Amino acid sequence: MSTNRTIPEPWTGAQWEAITSSGGNLLVSAAAGSGKTAVLVERVIHRLLESQNPVDLDGFLVVTFTEAAAAEMRQRIGRALEEALTKRPGDLHLKKQQSLLNKASISTLHSFCLNLIRKYFYLLGLDPSVKVAGNEETALLKEEVLDELLETKYSGEDPGFFSLVETFGGRGDEGLRKQVLDLYEFTRSQPWPEEWLKEALQSFQLPDEVSLEGLSWYPEFCRAISLELERAVWALSQARQEAALPGGPAPYLENLTDELAGVRELSAQLERDDWEEVRSKGLDCGTFQSLPRIKTGTVDAELQEKVKRERDQAKKIIQG
Ligand SMILES: Nc1ncnc2c1ncn2[C@@H]1O[C@H](COP(=O)(O)OP(=O)(O)OP(=O)(O)O)[C@@H](O)[C@H]1O
Ligand SMILES: [Mg+2]
């Protein structure tokens, strides 16, 4: 893309490049509110107004994730067409685009796919009256499938399944159910869910005597713990600052200071790769002693509650 061409107002160079680039795939990734939709609309308009082989609006497929975004796109394209018409009144091509706006393929991904299925149901062997299941409906279906699956597994003799139940089961298999459903949701966001699962499985197939540090997912695991610890440090620092405010629950300060030091120490140990130490301390429930009693009315009750809430957040991170 040549950079010495003048860039029309109000676009930035990068935006203009995204608007005009052609002949290939384009991925635009930018911050919230930075003008992605505006660029996409302008890109469509640009194509519509091209002097050489201008296209018609019904030749576009514009898909979004939400109904609101689709409606916004349609509206903005409509507005941009109106503006273009004030500059080129009587332009027949533009007028035609206006009339095409309502039936243009600007929709959510779901509704586009549903239309496709309805149109070609006979090729897919589906009932033409298929519809998109709502969240409640899919949640019920998932539970049903999970019930059936667990029932089958329980009546079998797969030792792997029983050790899975033992590890994640929880009360009434709640923990296991959650793990299965979470894993399902997560893998569905992968481009190839089955492959992802197979790869994940491989990373657990370890040679004997391998240390935790030698595992491929160890750095990721440490990063995740590190982030959690940072959250705990942050919550405790907030709590301590607020406890020291006028009217704050000052009697908690001693606990909070100790706890903050404890969590910081855990964090430092993790930095030094001392996972065993982190684990034994992290699970040590003695870290969070019970807070001293405060007589009602002697401190600001709201601040006291807030400090407690923040401390509970940290406690939950450390003790689970
Ligand atoms: N270069 C620019 N100069 C001035 N205003 C701009 C520029 N680019 C976009 N805008 C304006 O910024 C506002 C936000 O743009 P837009 O809605 O397109 O952002 P977005 O990236 O799609 O936001 P979201 O992440 O919320 O979807 C709009 O009013 C748009 O007209
Ligand atoms: Mg947008």
Coordinates of C-alpha atoms and ligand atoms in Angstrom, one line a residue:
M1 CA 0.0 0.0 0.0
S2 CA 1.6 3.3 -1.0
T3 CA 1.9 5.7 2.0
N4 CA 2.3 8.9 0.1
R5 CA -1.2 8.9 -1.2
T6 CA -3.2 11.5 0.8
I7 CA -5.4 10.0 3.5
P8 CA -8.9 11.5 3.6
E9 CA -10.2 12.9 6.8
P10 CA -10.8 11.6 9.5
W11 CA -9.0 8.3 8.9
T12 CA -5.6 7.4 10.3
G13 CA -3.0 5.8 8.0
A14 CA -3.6 2.4 9.5
Q15 CA -7.4 2.8 9.1
W16 CA -7.1 3.9 5.6
E17 CA -5.0 0.9 4.8
A18 CA -7.6 -1.4 6.3
I19 CA -10.3 0.4 4.3
T20 CA -8.6 0.2 0.9
S21 CA -6.5 -2.9 1.0
S22 CA -7.7 -5.5 -1.4
G23 CA -6.9 -8.8 -3.1
G24 CA -6.3 -10.8 0.1
N25 CA -7.5 -11.6 3.6
L26 CA -7.4 -8.9 6.2
L27 CA -7.4 -9.2 9.9
V28 CA -8.1 -6.0 11.9
S29 CA -7.5 -6.1 15.5
A30 CA -7.8 -2.9 17.5
A31 CA -8.8 -1.6 20.9
A32 CA -12.5 -1.1 21.9
G33 CA -13.9 2.1 20.4
S34 CA -10.9 2.7 18.2
G35 CA -13.0 2.6 15.0
K36 CA -13.2 -1.1 13.8
T37 CA -16.8 -0.9 12.8
A38 CA -16.3 2.5 11.2
V39 CA -13.5 1.1 9.2
L40 CA -15.5 -2.0 8.1
V41 CA -18.5 0.2 7.1
E42 CA -16.2 2.5 5.1
R43 CA -14.6 -0.6 3.5
V44 CA -18.0 -1.7 2.3
I45 CA -18.8 1.8 1.0
H46 CA -15.5 2.0 -0.7
R47 CA -16.2 -1.2 -2.6
L48 CA -19.7 0.0 -3.5
L49 CA -18.4 3.3 -4.9
E50 CA -15.4 1.9 -6.8
S51 CA -15.3 3.5 -10.2
Q52 CA -14.1 0.3 -11.8
N53 CA -16.4 -2.7 -11.5
P54 CA -18.4 -1.4 -8.5
V55 CA -20.2 -4.2 -6.6
D56 CA -23.7 -4.4 -5.4
L57 CA -24.6 -4.6 -1.7
D58 CA -26.3 -8.0 -2.1
G59 CA -23.0 -9.4 -3.2
F60 CA -21.6 -8.9 0.3
L61 CA -21.7 -11.1 3.3
V62 CA -21.3 -9.2 6.6
V63 CA -21.5 -11.3 9.7
T64 CA -21.2 -10.2 13.3
F65 CA -21.5 -12.0 16.6
T66 CA -24.5 -10.2 18.0
E67 CA -27.8 -9.0 16.7
A68 CA -27.0 -5.5 18.0
A69 CA -23.8 -5.4 16.0
A70 CA -25.6 -6.5 12.8
A71 CA -28.3 -3.9 13.2
E72 CA -25.6 -1.3 13.8
M73 CA -23.7 -2.3 10.7
R74 CA -26.9 -2.1 8.6
Q75 CA -27.8 1.3 10.0
R76 CA -24.3 2.7 9.5
I77 CA -24.1 1.5 5.9
G78 CA -27.5 3.1 5.3
R79 CA -26.3 6.3 6.8
A80 CA -23.0 6.2 4.8
L81 CA -25.1 5.6 1.6
E82 CA -27.2 8.6 2.3
E83 CA -24.1 10.8 2.8
A84 CA -22.6 9.5 -0.4
L85 CA -25.9 10.3 -2.2
T86 CA -25.8 14.0 -1.0
K87 CA -22.4 14.2 -2.6
R88 CA -23.5 12.4 -5.8
P89 CA -27.3 13.1 -6.0
G90 CA -29.0 11.2 -8.8
D91 CA -26.3 8.4 -8.8
L92 CA -28.3 5.4 -9.9
H93 CA -25.9 2.9 -8.6
L94 CA -26.1 4.4 -5.1
K95 CA -29.8 4.5 -5.2
K96 CA -29.9 0.8 -6.1
Q97 CA -27.7 0.1 -3.1
Q98 CA -30.1 1.9 -0.9
S99 CA -32.9 -0.3 -2.1
L100 CA -30.8 -3.4 -1.6
L101 CA -29.9 -2.5 2.0
N102 CA -32.8 -4.3 3.6
K103 CA -32.2 -7.6 2.0
A104 CA -28.4 -7.4 2.2
S105 CA -26.7 -10.3 4.0
I106 CA -25.8 -8.4 7.2
S107 CA -26.5 -10.7 10.1
T108 CA -25.2 -12.7 12.9
L109 CA -23.1 -15.7 12.1
H110 CA -25.9 -17.9 13.6
S111 CA -28.6 -16.5 11.5
F112 CA -26.5 -16.7 8.3
C113 CA -25.8 -20.4 9.0
L114 CA -29.4 -21.0 9.8
N115 CA -30.5 -19.5 6.5
L116 CA -28.0 -21.6 4.7
I117 CA -29.3 -24.8 6.4
R118 CA -32.9 -23.9 5.6
K119 CA -32.0 -23.3 2.0
Y120 CA -30.1 -26.6 1.6
F121 CA -31.8 -28.8 4.2
Y122 CA -32.5 -31.5 1.6
L123 CA -28.8 -31.8 0.9
L124 CA -28.0 -32.1 4.6
G125 CA -30.8 -34.5 5.4
L126 CA -32.3 -32.1 7.9
D127 CA -35.8 -31.1 8.7
P128 CA -36.5 -27.7 7.0
S129 CA -38.0 -26.4 10.2
V130 CA -34.8 -26.6 12.1
K131 CA -34.2 -23.8 14.6
V132 CA -31.4 -22.5 16.7
A133 CA -31.6 -23.8 20.3
G134 CA -31.7 -21.2 23.0
N135 CA -29.3 -21.2 25.9
E136 CA -31.7 -22.9 28.3
E137 CA -32.5 -25.6 25.8
T138 CA -28.9 -26.3 25.1
A139 CA -28.0 -26.4 28.8
L140 CA -30.8 -29.0 29.3
L141 CA -29.6 -31.0 26.4
K142 CA -26.0 -31.0 27.7
E143 CA -27.2 -32.1 31.1
E144 CA -29.2 -34.9 29.6
V145 CA -26.2 -36.1 27.5
L146 CA -24.0 -35.9 30.5
D147 CA -26.4 -37.9 32.6
E148 CA -26.5 -40.6 30.0
L149 CA -22.7 -40.6 29.6
L150 CA -22.1 -40.9 33.3
E151 CA -24.6 -43.6 33.7
T152 CA -22.9 -45.7 31.0
K153 CA -19.5 -45.0 32.5
Y154 CA -20.7 -46.0 36.0
S155 CA -22.0 -49.3 34.8
G156 CA -18.7 -50.0 33.1
E157 CA -15.4 -51.0 34.6
D158 CA -13.1 -48.4 33.3
P159 CA -10.6 -47.8 36.1
G160 CA -9.6 -44.4 34.6
F161 CA -13.1 -43.2 34.9
F162 CA -13.3 -44.2 38.6
S163 CA -10.1 -42.4 39.4
L164 CA -11.4 -39.4 37.6
V165 CA -14.6 -39.5 39.7
E166 CA -12.4 -39.8 42.8
T167 CA -10.3 -36.8 41.8
F168 CA -12.9 -34.4 40.5
G169 CA -16.2 -35.9 41.6
G170 CA -17.1 -33.7 44.5
R171 CA -20.5 -33.9 46.1
G172 CA -23.0 -35.7 43.7
D173 CA -20.4 -35.6 40.9
E174 CA -20.8 -31.8 40.8
G175 CA -17.1 -31.2 40.4
L176 CA -16.8 -33.8 37.6
R177 CA -19.8 -32.5 35.7
K178 CA -18.4 -29.0 35.9
Q179 CA -15.0 -30.2 34.6
V180 CA -16.6 -32.0 31.7
L181 CA -18.8 -29.1 30.7
D182 CA -16.1 -26.5 31.1
L183 CA -13.7 -28.6 29.0
Y184 CA -16.4 -29.0 26.4
E185 CA -17.0 -25.2 26.3
F186 CA -13.3 -24.5 26.1
T187 CA -12.5 -27.0 23.4
R188 CA -15.4 -25.6 21.3
S189 CA -13.6 -22.3 21.1
Q190 CA -10.6 -24.1 19.5
P191 CA -10.6 -24.5 15.8
W192 CA -10.2 -28.3 16.0
P193 CA -11.6 -29.4 19.3
E194 CA -10.9 -33.2 18.8
E195 CA -7.3 -32.5 17.9
W196 CA -6.9 -30.1 20.8
L197 CA -8.1 -32.8 23.2
K198 CA -5.7 -35.4 21.7
E199 CA -2.8 -33.1 22.0
A200 CA -3.8 -32.2 25.6
L201 CA -3.8 -35.9 26.4
Q202 CA -0.4 -36.3 24.9
S203 CA 1.0 -33.7 27.2
F204 CA 0.0 -36.0 30.1
Q205 CA 1.7 -39.0 28.7
L206 CA 4.9 -38.6 30.6
P207 CA 8.0 -40.8 30.9
D208 CA 8.6 -42.0 34.4
E209 CA 10.6 -39.9 36.8
V210 CA 9.8 -36.6 35.0
S211 CA 9.9 -33.6 37.3
L212 CA 7.1 -31.1 37.4
E213 CA 9.4 -28.4 36.0
G214 CA 10.1 -30.6 33.0
L215 CA 6.5 -30.6 31.8
S216 CA 5.5 -28.6 28.8
W217 CA 2.7 -26.9 30.6
Y218 CA 4.8 -26.0 33.7
P219 CA 5.6 -22.4 32.6
E220 CA 2.0 -21.8 31.8
F221 CA 0.9 -23.2 35.1
C222 CA 3.4 -21.0 37.0
R223 CA 2.2 -17.9 35.1
A224 CA -1.4 -18.7 36.0
I225 CA -0.5 -19.1 39.7
S226 CA 1.6 -16.0 39.6
L227 CA -1.4 -14.0 38.3
E228 CA -3.6 -15.4 41.0
L229 CA -1.1 -14.5 43.7
E230 CA -0.9 -11.0 42.2
R231 CA -4.7 -10.7 42.6
A232 CA -4.4 -11.8 46.2
V233 CA -1.6 -9.3 46.9
W234 CA -3.7 -6.6 45.3
A235 CA -6.8 -7.5 47.3
L236 CA -4.9 -7.5 50.6
S237 CA -3.1 -4.3 49.8
Q238 CA -6.4 -2.6 49.2
A239 CA -7.8 -4.1 52.4
R240 CA -4.9 -2.9 54.4
Q241 CA -5.0 0.6 53.0
E242 CA -8.7 0.8 53.8
A243 CA -8.3 -0.6 57.3
A244 CA -5.8 2.3 57.9
L245 CA -8.3 5.0 56.9
P246 CA -10.1 7.1 59.5
G247 CA -13.0 5.0 60.7
G248 CA -11.5 1.9 59.1
P249 CA -11.2 -1.4 61.0
A250 CA -7.7 -0.8 62.4
P251 CA -7.7 -3.9 64.6
Y252 CA -7.4 -6.0 61.4
L253 CA -4.2 -4.3 60.4
E254 CA -1.9 -6.7 62.1
N255 CA -3.5 -9.7 60.4
L256 CA -3.6 -8.0 57.0
T257 CA 0.1 -7.0 57.2
D258 CA 1.1 -10.6 58.1
E259 CA -1.1 -12.0 55.4
L260 CA 0.2 -9.6 52.8
A261 CA 3.8 -10.5 53.7
G262 CA 2.9 -14.2 53.6
V263 CA 1.4 -14.0 50.1
R264 CA 4.3 -11.8 48.8
E265 CA 6.7 -14.5 50.1
L266 CA 4.7 -17.2 48.2
S267 CA 5.0 -15.0 45.1
A268 CA 8.7 -14.6 45.6
Q269 CA 9.1 -18.4 46.1
L270 CA 7.3 -19.0 42.9
E271 CA 9.6 -16.7 41.1
R272 CA 12.5 -18.8 42.4
D273 CA 10.7 -21.9 41.0
D274 CA 10.2 -23.4 44.4
W275 CA 6.9 -25.0 43.7
E276 CA 6.9 -27.6 46.4
E277 CA 7.4 -24.8 49.0
V278 CA 4.6 -22.8 47.4
R279 CA 2.2 -25.7 47.5
S280 CA 2.8 -26.6 51.1
K281 CA 2.5 -23.0 52.3
G282 CA -0.4 -22.3 50.0
L283 CA -2.4 -25.1 51.4
D284 CA -1.5 -24.2 55.0
C285 CA -4.8 -23.0 56.3
G286 CA -3.0 -21.3 59.3
T287 CA -2.0 -18.4 57.0
F288 CA -5.3 -16.7 57.5
Q289 CA -5.9 -16.5 61.3
S290 CA -9.4 -15.4 62.4
L291 CA -9.8 -11.7 62.6
P292 CA -10.1 -10.0 66.0
R293 CA -13.6 -9.0 67.1
I294 CA -14.6 -5.4 66.7
K295 CA -17.3 -3.9 68.9
T296 CA -20.2 -2.7 66.8
G297 CA -20.3 1.0 66.3
T298 CA -16.6 1.6 66.9
V299 CA -15.7 1.6 63.2
D300 CA -17.4 2.5 59.9
A301 CA -19.4 -0.7 59.2
E302 CA -19.3 -0.2 55.5
L303 CA -15.5 0.1 55.4
Q304 CA -15.2 -2.9 57.7
E305 CA -17.4 -5.0 55.3
K306 CA -15.4 -3.9 52.3
V307 CA -12.1 -4.8 54.0
K308 CA -13.5 -8.2 54.9
R309 CA -14.7 -8.8 51.4
E310 CA -11.3 -8.0 49.9
R311 CA -9.5 -10.2 52.5
D312 CA -12.0 -13.0 51.7
Q313 CA -11.1 -12.7 48.0
A314 CA -7.4 -13.2 48.8
K315 CA -8.2 -16.0 51.2
K316 CA -10.2 -17.8 48.6
I317 CA -7.3 -17.5 46.1
I318 CA -4.8 -18.9 48.6
Q319 CA -6.9 -21.5 50.3
G320 CA -9.4 -22.4 47.6
Ligands
LIG1 N1 -9.9 8.3 12.8 C1 -10.9 8.6 13.5 N2 -11.0 9.9 13.9 C2 -12.1 10.3 14.6 N3 -13.1 9.5 14.9 C3 -13.1 8.3 14.6 C4 -12.0 7.7 13.8 N4 -12.2 6.4 13.6 C5 -13.4 6.1 14.2 N5 -13.9 7.2 14.8 C6 -15.1 7.3 15.6 O1 -14.9 6.7 16.8 C7 -16.2 6.1 17.3 C8 -16.0 4.7 17.6 O2 -15.8 3.9 16.4 P1 -16.4 2.4 16.2 O3 -17.7 2.3 16.8 O4 -16.2 2.1 14.8 O5 -15.3 1.7 17.1 P2 -15.2 0.1 17.3 O6 -13.7 -0.2 17.3 O7 -16.0 -0.7 16.3 O8 -15.8 0.0 18.8 P3 -16.3 -1.3 19.6 O9 -15.0 -2.0 20.0 O10 -17.0 -0.7 20.7 O11 -17.1 -2.2 18.6 C9 -17.2 6.4 16.2 O12 -18.0 7.5 16.5 C10 -16.3 6.6 15.0 O13 -17.0 7.4 14.0
MG2 MG -17.6 -2.1 16.7

